[in-house]
Structure formats: structure tokens, C-alpha cells
Coordinates of C-alpha atoms in Angstrom, one line a residue:
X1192 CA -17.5 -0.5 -4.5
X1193 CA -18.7 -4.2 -3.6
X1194 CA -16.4 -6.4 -1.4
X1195 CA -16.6 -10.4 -2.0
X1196 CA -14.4 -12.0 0.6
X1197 CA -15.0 -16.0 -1.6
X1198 CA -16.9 -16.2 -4.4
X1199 CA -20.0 -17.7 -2.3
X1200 CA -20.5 -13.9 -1.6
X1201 CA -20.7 -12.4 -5.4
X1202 CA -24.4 -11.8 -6.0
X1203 CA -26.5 -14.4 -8.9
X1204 CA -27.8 -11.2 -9.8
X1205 CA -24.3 -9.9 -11.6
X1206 CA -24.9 -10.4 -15.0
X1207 CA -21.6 -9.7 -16.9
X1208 CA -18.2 -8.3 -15.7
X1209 CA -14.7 -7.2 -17.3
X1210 CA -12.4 -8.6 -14.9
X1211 CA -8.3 -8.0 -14.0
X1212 CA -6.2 -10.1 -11.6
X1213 CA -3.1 -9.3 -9.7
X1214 CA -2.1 -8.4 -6.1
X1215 CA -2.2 -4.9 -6.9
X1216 CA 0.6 -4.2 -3.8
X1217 CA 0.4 -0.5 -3.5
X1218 CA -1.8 -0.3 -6.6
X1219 CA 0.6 2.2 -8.0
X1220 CA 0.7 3.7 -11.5
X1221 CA 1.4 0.9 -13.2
X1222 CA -1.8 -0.7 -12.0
X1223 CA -3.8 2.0 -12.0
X1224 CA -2.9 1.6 -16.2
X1225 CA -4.6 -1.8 -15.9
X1226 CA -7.4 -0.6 -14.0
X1227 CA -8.1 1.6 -16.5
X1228 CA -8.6 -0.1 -19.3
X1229 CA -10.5 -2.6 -17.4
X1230 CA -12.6 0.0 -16.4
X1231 CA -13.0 1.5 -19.9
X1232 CA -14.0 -1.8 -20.9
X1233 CA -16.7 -2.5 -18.4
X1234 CA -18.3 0.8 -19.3
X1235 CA -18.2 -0.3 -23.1
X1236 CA -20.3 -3.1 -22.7
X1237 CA -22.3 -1.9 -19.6
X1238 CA -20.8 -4.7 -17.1
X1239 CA -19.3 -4.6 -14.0
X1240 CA -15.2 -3.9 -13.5
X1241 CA -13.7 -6.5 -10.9
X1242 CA -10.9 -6.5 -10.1
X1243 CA -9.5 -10.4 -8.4
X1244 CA -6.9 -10.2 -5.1
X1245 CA -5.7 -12.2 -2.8
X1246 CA -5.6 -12.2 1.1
X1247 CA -2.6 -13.3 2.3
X1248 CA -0.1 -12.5 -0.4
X1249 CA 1.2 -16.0 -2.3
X1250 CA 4.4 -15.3 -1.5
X1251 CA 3.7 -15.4 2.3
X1252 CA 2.1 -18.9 1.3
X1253 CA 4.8 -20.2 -0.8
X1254 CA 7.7 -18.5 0.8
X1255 CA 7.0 -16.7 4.0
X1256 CA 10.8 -16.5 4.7
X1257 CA 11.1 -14.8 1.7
X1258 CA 7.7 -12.4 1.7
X1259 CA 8.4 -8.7 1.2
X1260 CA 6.7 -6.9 3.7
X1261 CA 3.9 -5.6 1.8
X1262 CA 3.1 -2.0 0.5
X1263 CA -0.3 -1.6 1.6
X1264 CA -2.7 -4.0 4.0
X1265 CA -5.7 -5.3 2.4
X1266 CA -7.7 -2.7 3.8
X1267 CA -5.7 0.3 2.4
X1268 CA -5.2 -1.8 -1.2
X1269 CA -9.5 -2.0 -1.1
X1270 CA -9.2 1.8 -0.5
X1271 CA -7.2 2.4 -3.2
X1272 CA -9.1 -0.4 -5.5
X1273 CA -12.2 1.5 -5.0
X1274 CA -10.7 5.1 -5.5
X1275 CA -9.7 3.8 -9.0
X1276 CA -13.6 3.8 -9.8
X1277 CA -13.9 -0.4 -9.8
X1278 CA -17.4 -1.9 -9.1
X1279 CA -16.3 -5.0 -7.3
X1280 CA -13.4 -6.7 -5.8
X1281 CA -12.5 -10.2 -5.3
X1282 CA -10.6 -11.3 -2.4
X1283 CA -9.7 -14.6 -2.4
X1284 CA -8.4 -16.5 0.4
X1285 CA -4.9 -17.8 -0.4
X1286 CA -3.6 -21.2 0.9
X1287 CA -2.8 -24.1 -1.0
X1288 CA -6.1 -25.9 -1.6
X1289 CA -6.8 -22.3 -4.2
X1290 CA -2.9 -22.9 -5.2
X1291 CA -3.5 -26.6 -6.3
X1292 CA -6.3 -25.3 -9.2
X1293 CA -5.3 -25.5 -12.4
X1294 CA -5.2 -22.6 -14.7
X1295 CA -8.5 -24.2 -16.3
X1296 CA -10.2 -24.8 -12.8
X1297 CA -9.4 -21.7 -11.6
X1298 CA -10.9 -19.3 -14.5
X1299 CA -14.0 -21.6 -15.0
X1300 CA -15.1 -21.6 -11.1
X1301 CA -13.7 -18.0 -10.5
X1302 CA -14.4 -15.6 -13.4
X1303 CA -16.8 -17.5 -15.6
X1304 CA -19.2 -19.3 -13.0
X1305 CA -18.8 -16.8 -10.6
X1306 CA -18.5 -13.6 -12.3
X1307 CA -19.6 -14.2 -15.8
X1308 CA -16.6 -12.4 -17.3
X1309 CA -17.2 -11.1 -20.8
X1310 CA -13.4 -10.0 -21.3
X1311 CA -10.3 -10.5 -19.2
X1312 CA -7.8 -8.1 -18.8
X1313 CA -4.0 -9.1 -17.8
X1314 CA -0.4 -7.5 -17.5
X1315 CA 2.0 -9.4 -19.8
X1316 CA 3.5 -11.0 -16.9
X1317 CA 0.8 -12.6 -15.4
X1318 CA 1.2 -16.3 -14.2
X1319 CA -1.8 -18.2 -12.6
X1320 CA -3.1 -21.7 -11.5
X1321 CA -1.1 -24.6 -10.2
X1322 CA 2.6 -23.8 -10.3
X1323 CA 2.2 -20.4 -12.0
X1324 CA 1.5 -22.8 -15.4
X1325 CA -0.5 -20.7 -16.9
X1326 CA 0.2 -17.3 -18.6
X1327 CA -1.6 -14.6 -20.8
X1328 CA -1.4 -17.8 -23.8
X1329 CA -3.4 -19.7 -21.6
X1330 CA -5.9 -17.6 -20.6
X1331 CA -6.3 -16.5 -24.4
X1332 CA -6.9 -19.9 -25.0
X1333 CA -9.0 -20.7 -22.1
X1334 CA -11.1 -17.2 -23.2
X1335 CA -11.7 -18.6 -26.9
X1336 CA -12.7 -21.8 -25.1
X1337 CA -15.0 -21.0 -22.4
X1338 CA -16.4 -17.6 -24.2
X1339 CA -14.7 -14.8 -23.2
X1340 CA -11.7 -11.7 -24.7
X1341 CA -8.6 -11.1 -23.3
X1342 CA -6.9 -7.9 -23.5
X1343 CA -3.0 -7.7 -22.5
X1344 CA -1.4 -4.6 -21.0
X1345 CA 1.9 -4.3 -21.5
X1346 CA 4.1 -3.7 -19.7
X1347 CA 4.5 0.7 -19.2
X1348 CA 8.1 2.3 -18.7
X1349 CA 7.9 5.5 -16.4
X1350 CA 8.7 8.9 -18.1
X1351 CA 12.7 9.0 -18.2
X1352 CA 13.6 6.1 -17.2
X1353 CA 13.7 2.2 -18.7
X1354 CA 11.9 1.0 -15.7
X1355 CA 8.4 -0.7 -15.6
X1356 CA 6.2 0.2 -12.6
X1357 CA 6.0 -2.1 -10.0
X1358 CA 5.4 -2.9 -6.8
X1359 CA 9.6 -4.1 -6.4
X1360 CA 10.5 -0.5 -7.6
X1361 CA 8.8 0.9 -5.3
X1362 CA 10.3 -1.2 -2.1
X1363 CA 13.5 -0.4 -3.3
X1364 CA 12.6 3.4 -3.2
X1365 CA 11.6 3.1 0.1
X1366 CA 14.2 0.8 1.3
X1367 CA 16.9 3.8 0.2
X1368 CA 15.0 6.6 1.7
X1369 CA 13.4 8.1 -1.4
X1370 CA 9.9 8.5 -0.6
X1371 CA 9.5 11.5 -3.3
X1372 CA 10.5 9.1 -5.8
X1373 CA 8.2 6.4 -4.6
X1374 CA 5.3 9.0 -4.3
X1375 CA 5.8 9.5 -8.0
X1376 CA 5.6 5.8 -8.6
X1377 CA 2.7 5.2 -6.8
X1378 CA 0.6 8.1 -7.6
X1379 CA 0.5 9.2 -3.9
X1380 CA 2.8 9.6 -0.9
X1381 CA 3.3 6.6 0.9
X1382 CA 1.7 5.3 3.9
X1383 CA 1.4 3.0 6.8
X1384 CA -1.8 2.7 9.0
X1385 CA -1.5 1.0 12.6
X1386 CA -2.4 1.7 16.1
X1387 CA -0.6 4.2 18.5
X1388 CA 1.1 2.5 21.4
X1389 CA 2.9 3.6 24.2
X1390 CA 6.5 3.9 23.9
X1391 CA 9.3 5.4 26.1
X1392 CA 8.0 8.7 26.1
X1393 CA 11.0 10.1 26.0
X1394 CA 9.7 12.3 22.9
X1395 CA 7.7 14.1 25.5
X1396 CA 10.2 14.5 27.8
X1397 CA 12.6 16.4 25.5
X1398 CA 9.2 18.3 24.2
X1399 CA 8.3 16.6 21.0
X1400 CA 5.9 14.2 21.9
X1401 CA 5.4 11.2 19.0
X1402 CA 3.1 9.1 18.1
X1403 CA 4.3 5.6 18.0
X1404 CA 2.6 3.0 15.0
X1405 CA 2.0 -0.2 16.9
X1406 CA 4.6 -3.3 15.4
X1407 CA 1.9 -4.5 13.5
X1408 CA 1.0 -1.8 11.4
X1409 CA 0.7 -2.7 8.2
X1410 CA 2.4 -0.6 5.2
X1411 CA 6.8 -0.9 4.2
X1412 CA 8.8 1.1 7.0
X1413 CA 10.8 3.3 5.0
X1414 CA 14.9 3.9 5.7
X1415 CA 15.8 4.7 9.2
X1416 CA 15.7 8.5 9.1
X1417 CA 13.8 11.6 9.4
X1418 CA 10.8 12.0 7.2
X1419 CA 8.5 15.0 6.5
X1420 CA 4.8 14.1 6.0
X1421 CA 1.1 14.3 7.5
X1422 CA -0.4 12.2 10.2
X1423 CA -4.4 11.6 9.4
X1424 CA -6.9 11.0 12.2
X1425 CA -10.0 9.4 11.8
X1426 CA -9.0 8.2 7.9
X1427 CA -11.8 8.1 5.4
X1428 CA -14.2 9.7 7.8
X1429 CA -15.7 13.3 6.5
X1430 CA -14.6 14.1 9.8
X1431 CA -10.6 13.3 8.7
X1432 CA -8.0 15.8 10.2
X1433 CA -4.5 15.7 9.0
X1434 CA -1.8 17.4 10.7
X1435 CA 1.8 17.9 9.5
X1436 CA 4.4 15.9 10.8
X1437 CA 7.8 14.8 11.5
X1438 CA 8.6 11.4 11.3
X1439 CA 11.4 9.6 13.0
X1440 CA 12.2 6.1 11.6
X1441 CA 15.1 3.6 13.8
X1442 CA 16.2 3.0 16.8
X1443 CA 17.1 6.4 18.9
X1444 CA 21.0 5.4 18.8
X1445 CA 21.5 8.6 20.9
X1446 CA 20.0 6.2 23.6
X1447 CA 21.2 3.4 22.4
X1448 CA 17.6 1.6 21.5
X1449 CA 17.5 -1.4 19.6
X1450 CA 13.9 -2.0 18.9
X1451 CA 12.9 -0.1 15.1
X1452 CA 10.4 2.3 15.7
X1453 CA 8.0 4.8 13.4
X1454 CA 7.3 7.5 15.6
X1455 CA 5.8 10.9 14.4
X1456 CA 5.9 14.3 16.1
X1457 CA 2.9 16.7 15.2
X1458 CA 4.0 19.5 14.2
X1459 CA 3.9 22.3 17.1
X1460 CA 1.4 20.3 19.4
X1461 CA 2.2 19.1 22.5
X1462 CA -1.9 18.5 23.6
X1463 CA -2.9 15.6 21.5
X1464 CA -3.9 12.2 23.2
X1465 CA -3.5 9.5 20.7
X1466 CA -3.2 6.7 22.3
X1467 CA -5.0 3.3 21.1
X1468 CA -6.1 5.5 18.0
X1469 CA -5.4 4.0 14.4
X1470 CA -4.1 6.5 12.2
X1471 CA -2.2 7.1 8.9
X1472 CA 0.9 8.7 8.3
X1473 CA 2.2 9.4 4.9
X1474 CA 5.9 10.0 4.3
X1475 CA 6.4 13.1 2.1
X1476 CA 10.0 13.8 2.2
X1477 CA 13.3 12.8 3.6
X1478 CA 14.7 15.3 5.2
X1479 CA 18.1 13.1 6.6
X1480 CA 19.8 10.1 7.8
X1481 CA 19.4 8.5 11.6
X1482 CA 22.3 10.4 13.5
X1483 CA 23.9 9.4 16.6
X1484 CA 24.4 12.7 19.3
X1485 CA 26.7 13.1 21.7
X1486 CA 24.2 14.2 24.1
X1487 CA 20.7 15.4 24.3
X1488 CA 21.5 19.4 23.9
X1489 CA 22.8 18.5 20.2
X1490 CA 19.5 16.5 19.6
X1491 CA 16.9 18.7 21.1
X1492 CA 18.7 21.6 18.3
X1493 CA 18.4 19.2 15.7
X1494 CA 14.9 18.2 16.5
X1495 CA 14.2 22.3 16.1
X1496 CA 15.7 22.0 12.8
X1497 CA 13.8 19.0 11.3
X1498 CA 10.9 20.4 12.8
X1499 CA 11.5 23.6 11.1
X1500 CA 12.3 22.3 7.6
X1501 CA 9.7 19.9 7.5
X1502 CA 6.8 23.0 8.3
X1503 CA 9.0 24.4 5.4
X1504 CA 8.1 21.4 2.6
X1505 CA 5.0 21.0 4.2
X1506 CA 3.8 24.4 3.1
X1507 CA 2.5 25.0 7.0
X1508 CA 3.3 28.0 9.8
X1509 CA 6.3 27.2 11.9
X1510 CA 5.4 25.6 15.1
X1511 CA 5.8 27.4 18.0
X1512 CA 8.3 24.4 20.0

């Protein structure tokens, strides 16, 4: 899959493109419905599927005291973009010289001058251009104008429930705990992606060493709690490992910390050096709440226990610590 960071980088030589616009936070199952069709569409007519994104999100533009934090960084939503079997992307820069287009200016520079859409795809919610003015109307309009089809998804309720899917859903999930539930929403377990920094150690010192995600690691914290799930080294690589994990989400109120943390223990491994390394971990189950112990003898038999249910759910031997 082609990357355009600006429309200065699509190449003259694309001839025709179905195209689809959103953030795509997560690009969970909901999106993956819009993909498809906009993928199924391309391949009709033998043109390129795009897909059009934005880098930062417009809410941190319009209201950055108000911006979720997102699902996915851009580099894991460009992952996921391309594992949905797109052609391009579009990433446009976000700030409010692209905000002040109107709907018009926007679809003639962007997806008719630049990548000679043949049909449009949309959700039934989408809003674009100069104070969100225009909507799937005006880009039906602006398609019989300037030469091009719109189809509209609408909007897809998951099995069993009156819920759409979206991106909101999801963060809600994850903000109570439930990262099966979100996994189901998204299609995938969730994930964050960041560096490994040093922390207390104090992990080590009661002989679960964890890998600590850097403050700027990109991807929703989930509830404070312990989490089941896999730690991936070397992501995307053909050289990927992933190792099972237990995941610690809070603030160690046993020592009475104060700074959040993500910290994840590999399961039954007490020799790995992962400092400065990026990695993934994905959050497969909840296996409870933060807990605050009177002493460290009642959290080291705890630690035994999550450790031990977690190789449990994650299908793996019991470690040996």
C-alpha cells in the first residue's frame, strides 16, 4: 500500500480511484464495512482504493482539551489501512488553513484533481469542509457536478445489540475494563505501541520483571487493572516474536505511586533486556481490578496467581516463577 503524506506526493500517473474518508480511529469493524465496499468498488472498475485520513485528529485541532486520546497512532491506523487490502492512503495534514476549505474546495483539489475519483464512498454520518457544512447531500451533489458516484454506507448495528460500531464504543469498552468486548468491536485485541523505559524496577525486585511503555506511547490505556495479553518484539518484522504476558495497568497503590503506568511482565522470563526497544502489547483479557495490599507477601501471591491464570487464557505452559 502507497503512503501520500499531501497530495503533492500522489503520483500523475494514478489514473482513476474509488475513494472513502474518515479518521478511521482503530479502523474497527464498522470501518472495515466501509473499506470494503470501497474496495469492492475499485476492483469493479479497475481503479485504485484510497482511503483519505488525517494527521493530527480534528478534534485535537478544534478542541485539544476535549481530544480523546486516540485508539491507534497513525502508524498502527496505516497498518491496519493496509491489512484491509487498500491501494493508497491519504494523510492529510490537519490545521486550520485545510479546516477553512469549503466542502466544494475540498473535494475538487483533493479527490478529483488529485486522485481522479470515479466514485466516493461515505458513512451516513460523514460531515466535511468548513464547519462540518457539508454532508453525504453535498457530496452527492458535488459528485453529479464535478463527475463522480457516491455510495453511502449506513450505518451497521453489531450482532445483539442496537449499537453502531464506532470508534466511541470502543473507548468506552476500554475505559470500563472490557478488552474482550472491544476486541470484538475492533476485529482484533487491542493495542498500544511505545518505547520501554526504565521505571522503579521494583517488578524485578519482587521477581516479575515488566516492561514499562514510555508516556508517549500511542494507543488508549485501558482501566487500571490486570490484563492478560501478548507483548510483540520487533512488530511487522518476519522476525516478530510474541510472548505472553501480564499486564499491570495504575499506579502500584501498594506503594503508594501516583504516576499511571502500563507495565507488562513476560510470562516466566526473567532474562529479557528491553530497554529502549519499541514494542506492542495487546490486551486480551481482564483478569481484575487494581488492589491495594497490605504488604508485599500478599502481592508477590497474587502476582503468582495472575500470572498463572493469564498462562491459563493464554493457552501457554505455566511459567516456572
Amino acid at each position: 500500500m502507497q503512503v501520500w503524506r499531501g497530495i503533492e506526493e500522489v503520483p500523475e500517473q494514478l489514473r482513476a480511484s474509488v475513494a472513502t474518508i474518515g479518521n478511521f480511529d482503530g479502523v474497527h469493524l464498522g470501518h472495515r464495512a466501509v473499506l470494503g465496499v470501497t474496495i469492492a468498488a475499485a476492483r469493479a472498475v479497475g481503479a485504485s482504493a484510497v482511503a483519505v485520513t488525517f494527521d493530527p485528529h480534528p478534534a485535537a485541532v478544534h478542541r485539544p482539551d476535549d481530544c480523546p486520546v486516540l485508539l491507534s497512532g497513525i502508524e498502527d491506523r496505516l497498518e491496519l489501512l493496509a491489512d484491509a487490502g487498500l491501494d493508497g492512503v491519504l494523510v492529510i495534514a490537519y490545521d486550520l488553513t485545510f479546516a477553512a476549505l469549503t466542502p466544494r474546495e475540498f473535494v475538487s483539489s483533493y479527490l478529483v484533481d488529485a486522485l481522479k475519483v470515479r466514485r466516493v464512498v461515505v458513512g451516513e454520518d460523514i460531515r466535511f469542509g468548513l464547519d462540518n457544512s457539508g454532508d453525504r447531500e453535498t457530496m452527492r451533489a458535488l459528485g453529479e457536478e464535478l463527475g463522480f458516484a457516491v455510495d453511502v454506507v449506513h450505518d451497521i448495528e453489531a450482532a445483539g445489540t442496537q449499537r453502531r460500531w464506532s470508534s466511541t464504543w470502543v473507548r468506552e469498552l476500554l475505559a470500563g475494563g472490557d478488552v474482550e468486548q472491544a476486541a470484538a468491536v475492533l476485529g482484533r485485541p487491542h493495542r498500544m505501541r511505545g518505547i520501554v523505559v526504565h521505571g522503579e524496577a521494583r517488578g524485578r525486585e519482587l521477581g516479575f520483571p515488566t516492561a514499562n511503555l514510555a508516556p508517549t506511547s500511542t494507543g488508549t490505556i485501558p482501566a487500571d487493572g490486570v490484563y492478560a495479553g501478548w507483548l510483540w518484539r520487533r512488530w511487522g518484522l518476519p522476525d516478530a516474536e510474541r510472548l505472553p504476558a501480564a499486564i499491570s495497568v495504575g499506579t502500584n497503590p501498594t506503594f503508594d505511586g501516583v504516576a499511571r503506568q502500563v507495565e507488562a511482565h513476560v510470562l516466566g522470563r526473567t532474562d529479557l533486556d528491553l530497554y529502549d526497544e519499541e514494542v506492542v502489547v495487546e490486551f486480551t483479557h481482564h483478569l481484575r481490578p487494581t488492589l491495594k495490599f497490605d504488604g508485599i507477601e500478599p502481592l508477590i501471591e497474587q502476582m503468582h496467581g495472575d500470572v498463572a491464570r493469564a498462562a491459563e487464557l493464554l493457552g501457554v505452559d505455566r511459567p516456572l516463577v
